[in-house]
Coordinates of C-alpha atoms in Angstrom, one line a residue:
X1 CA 9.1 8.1 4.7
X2 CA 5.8 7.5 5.9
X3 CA 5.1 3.4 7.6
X4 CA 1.8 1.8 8.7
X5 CA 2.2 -0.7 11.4
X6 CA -0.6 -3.3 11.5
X7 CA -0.8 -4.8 15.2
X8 CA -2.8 -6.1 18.4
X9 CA -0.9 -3.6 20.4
X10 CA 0.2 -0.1 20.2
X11 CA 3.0 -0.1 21.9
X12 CA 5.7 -1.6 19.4
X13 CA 4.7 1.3 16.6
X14 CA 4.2 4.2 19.4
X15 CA 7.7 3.5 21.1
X16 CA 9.6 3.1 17.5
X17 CA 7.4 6.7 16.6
X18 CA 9.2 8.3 19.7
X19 CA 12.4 6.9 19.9
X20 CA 13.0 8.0 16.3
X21 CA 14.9 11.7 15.8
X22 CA 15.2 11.9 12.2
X23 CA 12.1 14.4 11.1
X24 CA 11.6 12.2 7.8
X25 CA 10.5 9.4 9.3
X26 CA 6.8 9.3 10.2
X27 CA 5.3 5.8 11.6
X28 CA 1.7 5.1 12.7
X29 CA 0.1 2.1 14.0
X30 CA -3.6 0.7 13.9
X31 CA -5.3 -1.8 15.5
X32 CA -7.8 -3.4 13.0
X33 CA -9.6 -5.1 15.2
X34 CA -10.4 -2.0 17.4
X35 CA -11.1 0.6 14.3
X36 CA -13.9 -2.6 13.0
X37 CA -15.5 -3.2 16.1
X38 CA -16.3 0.5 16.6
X39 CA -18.1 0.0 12.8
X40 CA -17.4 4.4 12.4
X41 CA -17.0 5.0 8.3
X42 CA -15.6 8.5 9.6
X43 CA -13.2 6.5 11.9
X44 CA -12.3 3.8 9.2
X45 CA -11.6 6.4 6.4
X46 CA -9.4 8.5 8.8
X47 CA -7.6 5.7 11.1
X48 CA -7.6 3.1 8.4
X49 CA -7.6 4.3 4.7
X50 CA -6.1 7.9 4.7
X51 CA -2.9 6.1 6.3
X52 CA -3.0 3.1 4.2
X53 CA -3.0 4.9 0.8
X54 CA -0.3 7.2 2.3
X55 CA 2.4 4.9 3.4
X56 CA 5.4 3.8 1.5
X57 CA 5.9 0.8 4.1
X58 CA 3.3 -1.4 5.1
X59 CA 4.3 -3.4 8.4
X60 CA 2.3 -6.2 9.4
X61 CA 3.0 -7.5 12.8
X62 CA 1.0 -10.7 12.2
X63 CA 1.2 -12.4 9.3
X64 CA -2.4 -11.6 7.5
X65 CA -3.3 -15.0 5.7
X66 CA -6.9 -14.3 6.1
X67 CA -9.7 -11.7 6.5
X68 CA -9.4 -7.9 6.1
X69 CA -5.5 -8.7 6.5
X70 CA -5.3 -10.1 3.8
X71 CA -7.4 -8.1 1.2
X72 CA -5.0 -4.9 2.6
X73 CA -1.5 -7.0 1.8
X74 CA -3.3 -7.8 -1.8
X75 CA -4.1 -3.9 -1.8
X76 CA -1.0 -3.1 -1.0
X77 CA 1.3 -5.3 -3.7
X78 CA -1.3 -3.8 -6.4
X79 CA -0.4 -0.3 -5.1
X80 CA 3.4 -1.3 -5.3
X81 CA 4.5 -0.5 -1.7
X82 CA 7.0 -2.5 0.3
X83 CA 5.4 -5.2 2.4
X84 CA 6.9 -6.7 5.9
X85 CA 5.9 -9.5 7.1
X86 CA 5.9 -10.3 10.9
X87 CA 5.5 -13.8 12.4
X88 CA 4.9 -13.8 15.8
X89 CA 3.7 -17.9 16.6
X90 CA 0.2 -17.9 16.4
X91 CA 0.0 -17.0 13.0
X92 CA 2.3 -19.7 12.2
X93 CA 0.3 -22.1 14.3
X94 CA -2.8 -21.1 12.5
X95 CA -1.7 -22.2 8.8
X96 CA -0.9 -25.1 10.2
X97 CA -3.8 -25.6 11.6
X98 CA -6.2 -24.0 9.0
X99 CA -7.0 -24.3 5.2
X100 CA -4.9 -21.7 4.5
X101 CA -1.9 -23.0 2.4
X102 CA -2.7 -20.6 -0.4
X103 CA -2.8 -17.3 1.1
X104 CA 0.7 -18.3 2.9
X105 CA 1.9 -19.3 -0.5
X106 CA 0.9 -16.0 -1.9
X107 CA 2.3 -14.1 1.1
X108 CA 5.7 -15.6 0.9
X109 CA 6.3 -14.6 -2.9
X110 CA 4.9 -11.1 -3.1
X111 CA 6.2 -9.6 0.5
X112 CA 8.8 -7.4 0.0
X113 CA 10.7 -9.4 3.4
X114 CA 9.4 -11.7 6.2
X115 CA 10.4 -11.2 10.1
X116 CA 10.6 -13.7 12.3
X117 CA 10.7 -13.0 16.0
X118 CA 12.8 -15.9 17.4
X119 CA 15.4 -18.2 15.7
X120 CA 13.2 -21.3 16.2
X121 CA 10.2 -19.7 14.7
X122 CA 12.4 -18.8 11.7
X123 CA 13.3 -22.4 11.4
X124 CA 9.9 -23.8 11.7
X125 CA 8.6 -21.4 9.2
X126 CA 11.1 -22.4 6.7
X127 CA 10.9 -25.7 7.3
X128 CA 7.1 -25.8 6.6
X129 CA 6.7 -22.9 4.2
X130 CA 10.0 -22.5 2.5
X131 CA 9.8 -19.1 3.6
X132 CA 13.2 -16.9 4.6
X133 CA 13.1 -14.9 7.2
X134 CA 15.3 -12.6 9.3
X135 CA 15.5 -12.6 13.0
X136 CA 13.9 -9.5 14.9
X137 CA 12.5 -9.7 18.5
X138 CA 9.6 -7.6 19.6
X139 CA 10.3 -7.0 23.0
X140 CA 8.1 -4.8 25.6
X141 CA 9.4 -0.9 25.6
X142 CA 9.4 -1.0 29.2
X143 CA 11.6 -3.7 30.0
X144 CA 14.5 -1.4 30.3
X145 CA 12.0 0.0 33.5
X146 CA 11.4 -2.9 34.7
X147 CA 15.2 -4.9 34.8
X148 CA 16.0 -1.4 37.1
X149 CA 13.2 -2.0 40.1
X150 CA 14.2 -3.0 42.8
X151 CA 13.3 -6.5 44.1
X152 CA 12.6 -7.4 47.6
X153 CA 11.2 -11.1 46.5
X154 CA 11.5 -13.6 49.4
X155 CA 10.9 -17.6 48.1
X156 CA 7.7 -19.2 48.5
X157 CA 6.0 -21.9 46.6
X158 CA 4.0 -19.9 43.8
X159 CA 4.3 -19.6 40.2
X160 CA 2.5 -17.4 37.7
X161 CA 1.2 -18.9 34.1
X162 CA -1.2 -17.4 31.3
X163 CA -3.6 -18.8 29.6
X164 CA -4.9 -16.4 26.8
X165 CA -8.5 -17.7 26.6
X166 CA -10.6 -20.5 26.6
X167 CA -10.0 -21.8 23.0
X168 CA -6.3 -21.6 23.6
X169 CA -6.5 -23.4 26.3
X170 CA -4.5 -26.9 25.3
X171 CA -2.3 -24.8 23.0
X172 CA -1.2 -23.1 26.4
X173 CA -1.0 -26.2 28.1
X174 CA -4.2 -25.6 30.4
X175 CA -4.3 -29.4 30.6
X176 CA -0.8 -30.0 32.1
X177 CA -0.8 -27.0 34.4
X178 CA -3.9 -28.3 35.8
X179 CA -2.2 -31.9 36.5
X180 CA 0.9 -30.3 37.9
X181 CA -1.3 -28.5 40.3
X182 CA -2.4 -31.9 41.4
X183 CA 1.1 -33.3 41.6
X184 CA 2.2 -30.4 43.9
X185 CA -0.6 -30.0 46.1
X186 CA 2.6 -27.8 48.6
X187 CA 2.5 -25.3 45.2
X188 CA 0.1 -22.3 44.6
X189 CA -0.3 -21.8 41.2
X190 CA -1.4 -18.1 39.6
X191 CA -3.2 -18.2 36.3
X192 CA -3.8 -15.1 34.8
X193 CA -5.7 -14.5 31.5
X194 CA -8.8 -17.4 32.1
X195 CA -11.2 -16.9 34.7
X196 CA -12.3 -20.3 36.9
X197 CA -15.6 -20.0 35.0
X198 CA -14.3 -20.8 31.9
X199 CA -12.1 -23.3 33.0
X200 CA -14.5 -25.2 34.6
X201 CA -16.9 -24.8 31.4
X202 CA -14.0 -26.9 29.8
X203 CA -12.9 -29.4 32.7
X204 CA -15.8 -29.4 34.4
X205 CA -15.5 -28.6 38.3
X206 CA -12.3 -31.1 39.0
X207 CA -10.1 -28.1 39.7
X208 CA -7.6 -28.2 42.2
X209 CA -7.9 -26.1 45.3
X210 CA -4.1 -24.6 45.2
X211 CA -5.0 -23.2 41.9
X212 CA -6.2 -19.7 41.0
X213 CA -7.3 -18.2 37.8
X214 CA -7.6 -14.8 38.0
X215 CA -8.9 -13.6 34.4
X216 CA -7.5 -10.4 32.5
X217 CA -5.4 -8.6 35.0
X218 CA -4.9 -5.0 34.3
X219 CA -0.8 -4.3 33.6
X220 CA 0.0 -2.4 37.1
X221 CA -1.3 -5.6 39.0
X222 CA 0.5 -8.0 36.8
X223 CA 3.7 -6.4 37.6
X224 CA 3.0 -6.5 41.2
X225 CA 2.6 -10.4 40.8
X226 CA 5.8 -10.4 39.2
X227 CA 7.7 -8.4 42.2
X228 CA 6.1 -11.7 44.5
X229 CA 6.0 -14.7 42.8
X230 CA 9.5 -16.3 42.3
X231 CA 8.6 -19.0 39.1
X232 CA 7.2 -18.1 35.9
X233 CA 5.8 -21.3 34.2
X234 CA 5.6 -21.1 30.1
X235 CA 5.2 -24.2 28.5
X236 CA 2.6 -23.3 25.7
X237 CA 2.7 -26.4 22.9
X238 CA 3.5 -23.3 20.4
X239 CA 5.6 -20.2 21.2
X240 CA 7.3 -17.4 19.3
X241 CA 9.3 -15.2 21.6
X242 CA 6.4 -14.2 24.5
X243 CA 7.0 -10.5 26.0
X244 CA 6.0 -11.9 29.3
X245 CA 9.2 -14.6 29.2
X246 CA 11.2 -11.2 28.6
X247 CA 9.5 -9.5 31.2
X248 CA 9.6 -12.1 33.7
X249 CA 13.5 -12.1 33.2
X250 CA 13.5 -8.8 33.8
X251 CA 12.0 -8.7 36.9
X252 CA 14.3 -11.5 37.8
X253 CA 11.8 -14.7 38.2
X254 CA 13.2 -18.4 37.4
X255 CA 11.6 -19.5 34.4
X256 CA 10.4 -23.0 33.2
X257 CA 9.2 -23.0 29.6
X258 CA 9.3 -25.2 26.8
X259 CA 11.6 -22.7 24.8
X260 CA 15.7 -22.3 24.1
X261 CA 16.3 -19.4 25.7
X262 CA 19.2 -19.0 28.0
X263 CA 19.1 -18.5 31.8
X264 CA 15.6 -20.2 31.7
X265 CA 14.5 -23.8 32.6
X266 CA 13.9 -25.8 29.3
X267 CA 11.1 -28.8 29.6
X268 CA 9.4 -31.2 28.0
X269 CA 5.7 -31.6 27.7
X270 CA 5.6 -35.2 27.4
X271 CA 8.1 -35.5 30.8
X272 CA 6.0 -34.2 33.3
X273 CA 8.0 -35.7 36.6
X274 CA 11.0 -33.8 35.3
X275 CA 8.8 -30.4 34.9
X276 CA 7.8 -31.4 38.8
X277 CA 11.9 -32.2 39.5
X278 CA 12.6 -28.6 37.7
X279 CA 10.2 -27.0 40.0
X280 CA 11.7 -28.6 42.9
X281 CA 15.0 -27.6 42.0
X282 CA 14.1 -23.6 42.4
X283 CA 15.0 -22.7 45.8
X284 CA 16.2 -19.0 45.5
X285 CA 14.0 -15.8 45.1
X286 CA 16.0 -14.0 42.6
X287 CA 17.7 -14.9 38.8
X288 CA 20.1 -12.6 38.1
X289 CA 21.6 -14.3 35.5
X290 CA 18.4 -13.6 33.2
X291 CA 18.0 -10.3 34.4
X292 CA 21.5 -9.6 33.0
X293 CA 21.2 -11.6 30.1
X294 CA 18.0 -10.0 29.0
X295 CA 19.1 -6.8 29.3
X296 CA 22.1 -7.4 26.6
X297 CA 19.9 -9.5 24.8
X298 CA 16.6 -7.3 24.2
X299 CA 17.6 -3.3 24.6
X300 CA 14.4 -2.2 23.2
X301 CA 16.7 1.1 22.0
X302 CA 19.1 -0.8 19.9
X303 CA 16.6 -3.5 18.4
X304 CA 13.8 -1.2 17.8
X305 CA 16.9 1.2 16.0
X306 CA 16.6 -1.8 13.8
X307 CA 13.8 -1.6 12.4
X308 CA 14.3 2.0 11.4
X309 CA 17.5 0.9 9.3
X310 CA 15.2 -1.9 7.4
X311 CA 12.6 0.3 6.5
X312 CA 15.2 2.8 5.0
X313 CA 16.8 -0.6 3.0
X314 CA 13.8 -1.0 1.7
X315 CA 12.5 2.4 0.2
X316 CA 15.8 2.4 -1.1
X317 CA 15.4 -1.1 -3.0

């Protein structure tokens, strides 16, 4: 059984590839955007076409309602393979947003299955699209690693957020973090993912001085700000299940965030004293309650074990 894992990231298709003992089983992933951007034919045909028309499973971890995406699913039901479907958020976000009822239609009636990577993104996807899905997290590989460190936090008055990039900046709330910043002037506030050039491209150069945006960080520094900072603030107007909630768990922070999960601190965005009371309420360096919960929750070993049973279902089917 050979499957073909189309994602932003690597790591969800590498860690299933080594986890997996069973010698049949053979599971690669690409990274279309990387293999285009390099523009090799030699790199195309070997990273992108020899495994395409080789798989029995194609996996795409974002749903692909447009571009090259989409041509490959349409390539792939005229070549009769089983099709997954992944919703992560921000493909959900983006048919709602875009033109682009028709390729979701199309999607939804010639995938062999959908995914859905949180309850409430199954929900809304049904309730816009009509579309079934099951319920699989993707969860970080390491967060087994990280819910075992050792934490030394003492409390302060800091909390971490992320802001992807400029365009998304409303959709991750830029706006309100910016005015909570303002509101709790006692508060530093950690932005990773946006640099304060951009921001002030988009705002201007009213930017709070107890605020700090500190662009991409590189993945051993944003651990380190997780072993510090005691709050993690995620209150994105659209989420699926974000690794960095998970991880944040794991590493014990409190977190405030606009989704249901438990052992975090559910707001609203249009109540922004009681996100400031919520804040408030956080005296204590550690959440051990999440750090247990998430380790129960989202053992990367017996969801990603999972996905191996599914794609045996369907080659069988």
């Amino acid at each position: 059984m050979k499957v073909l894992i189309f994602s932003l990231s690597k790591l969800f298709g590498n860690f299933i590839s080594q986890k997996i003992a069973e010698k049949d089983v053979e599971i690669q992933t690409v990274n279309l955007q990387d293999i285009l951007r390099n523009r090799n034919p030699q790199g195309i045909l070997k990273e992108l076409l020899y495994p395409f028309f080789r798989a029995h499973i194609l996996h795409f971890v974002y749903a692909p309602v447009r571009g090259i995406h989409f041509l490959l699913f349409l390539l792939g039901v005229l070549l009769r393979k089983k099709i997954i479907v992944h919703w992560i958020g921000s493909d959900v976000l983006e048919i709602r947003k875009r033109l682009l009822k028709i390729s979701s239609i199309i999607i939804s009636r010639l995938a062999s299955i959908h995914i859905s990577v949180s309850p409430w993104l199954a929900d809304e996807i049904q309730n816009y699209s009509g579309i079934y899905s099951i319920v699989l997290p993707i969860v970080p590989p390491d967060i087994d690693d990280l819910s075992k460190r050792r934490i030394h936090r003492k409390f302060s008055r800091c909390l971490l957020a992320y802001i992807s990039c400029p365009k998304e900046f409303l959709t991750y709330s830029g706006d309100i973090i910016i005015e909570l910043a303002k509101r709790l002037p006692d508060y530093r506030f950690y932005v990773m993912g946006i640099n304060m050039g951009e921001v002030k491209r988009i705002i201007g150069n009213k930017v709070p001085e107890n605020i700090i945006f500190l662009g991409k960080v590189p993945r051993r520094i944003v651990i380190k700000f997780y072993e510090k900072i005691p709050i993690l603030l995620r209150i994105n107007r659209h989420d699926g299940l974000p690794n960095m909630v998970l991880e944040a768990l794991a590493m014990a922070m409190h977190v405030v965030t606009t989704l249901p999960i438990p052992t975090c601190y559910r707001v609203r965005l249009d109540n922004l004293d009681s996100i400031i009371s919520t804040i408030k309420s956080i005296k204590t360096p550690l959440n051990s309650d999440g750090r247990k919960y998430v380790l129960q929750k989202y053992d990367p070993n017996k969801l990603y074990a999972k996905y191996v049973r599914l794609y045996r279902i369907l080659l069988r089917a």
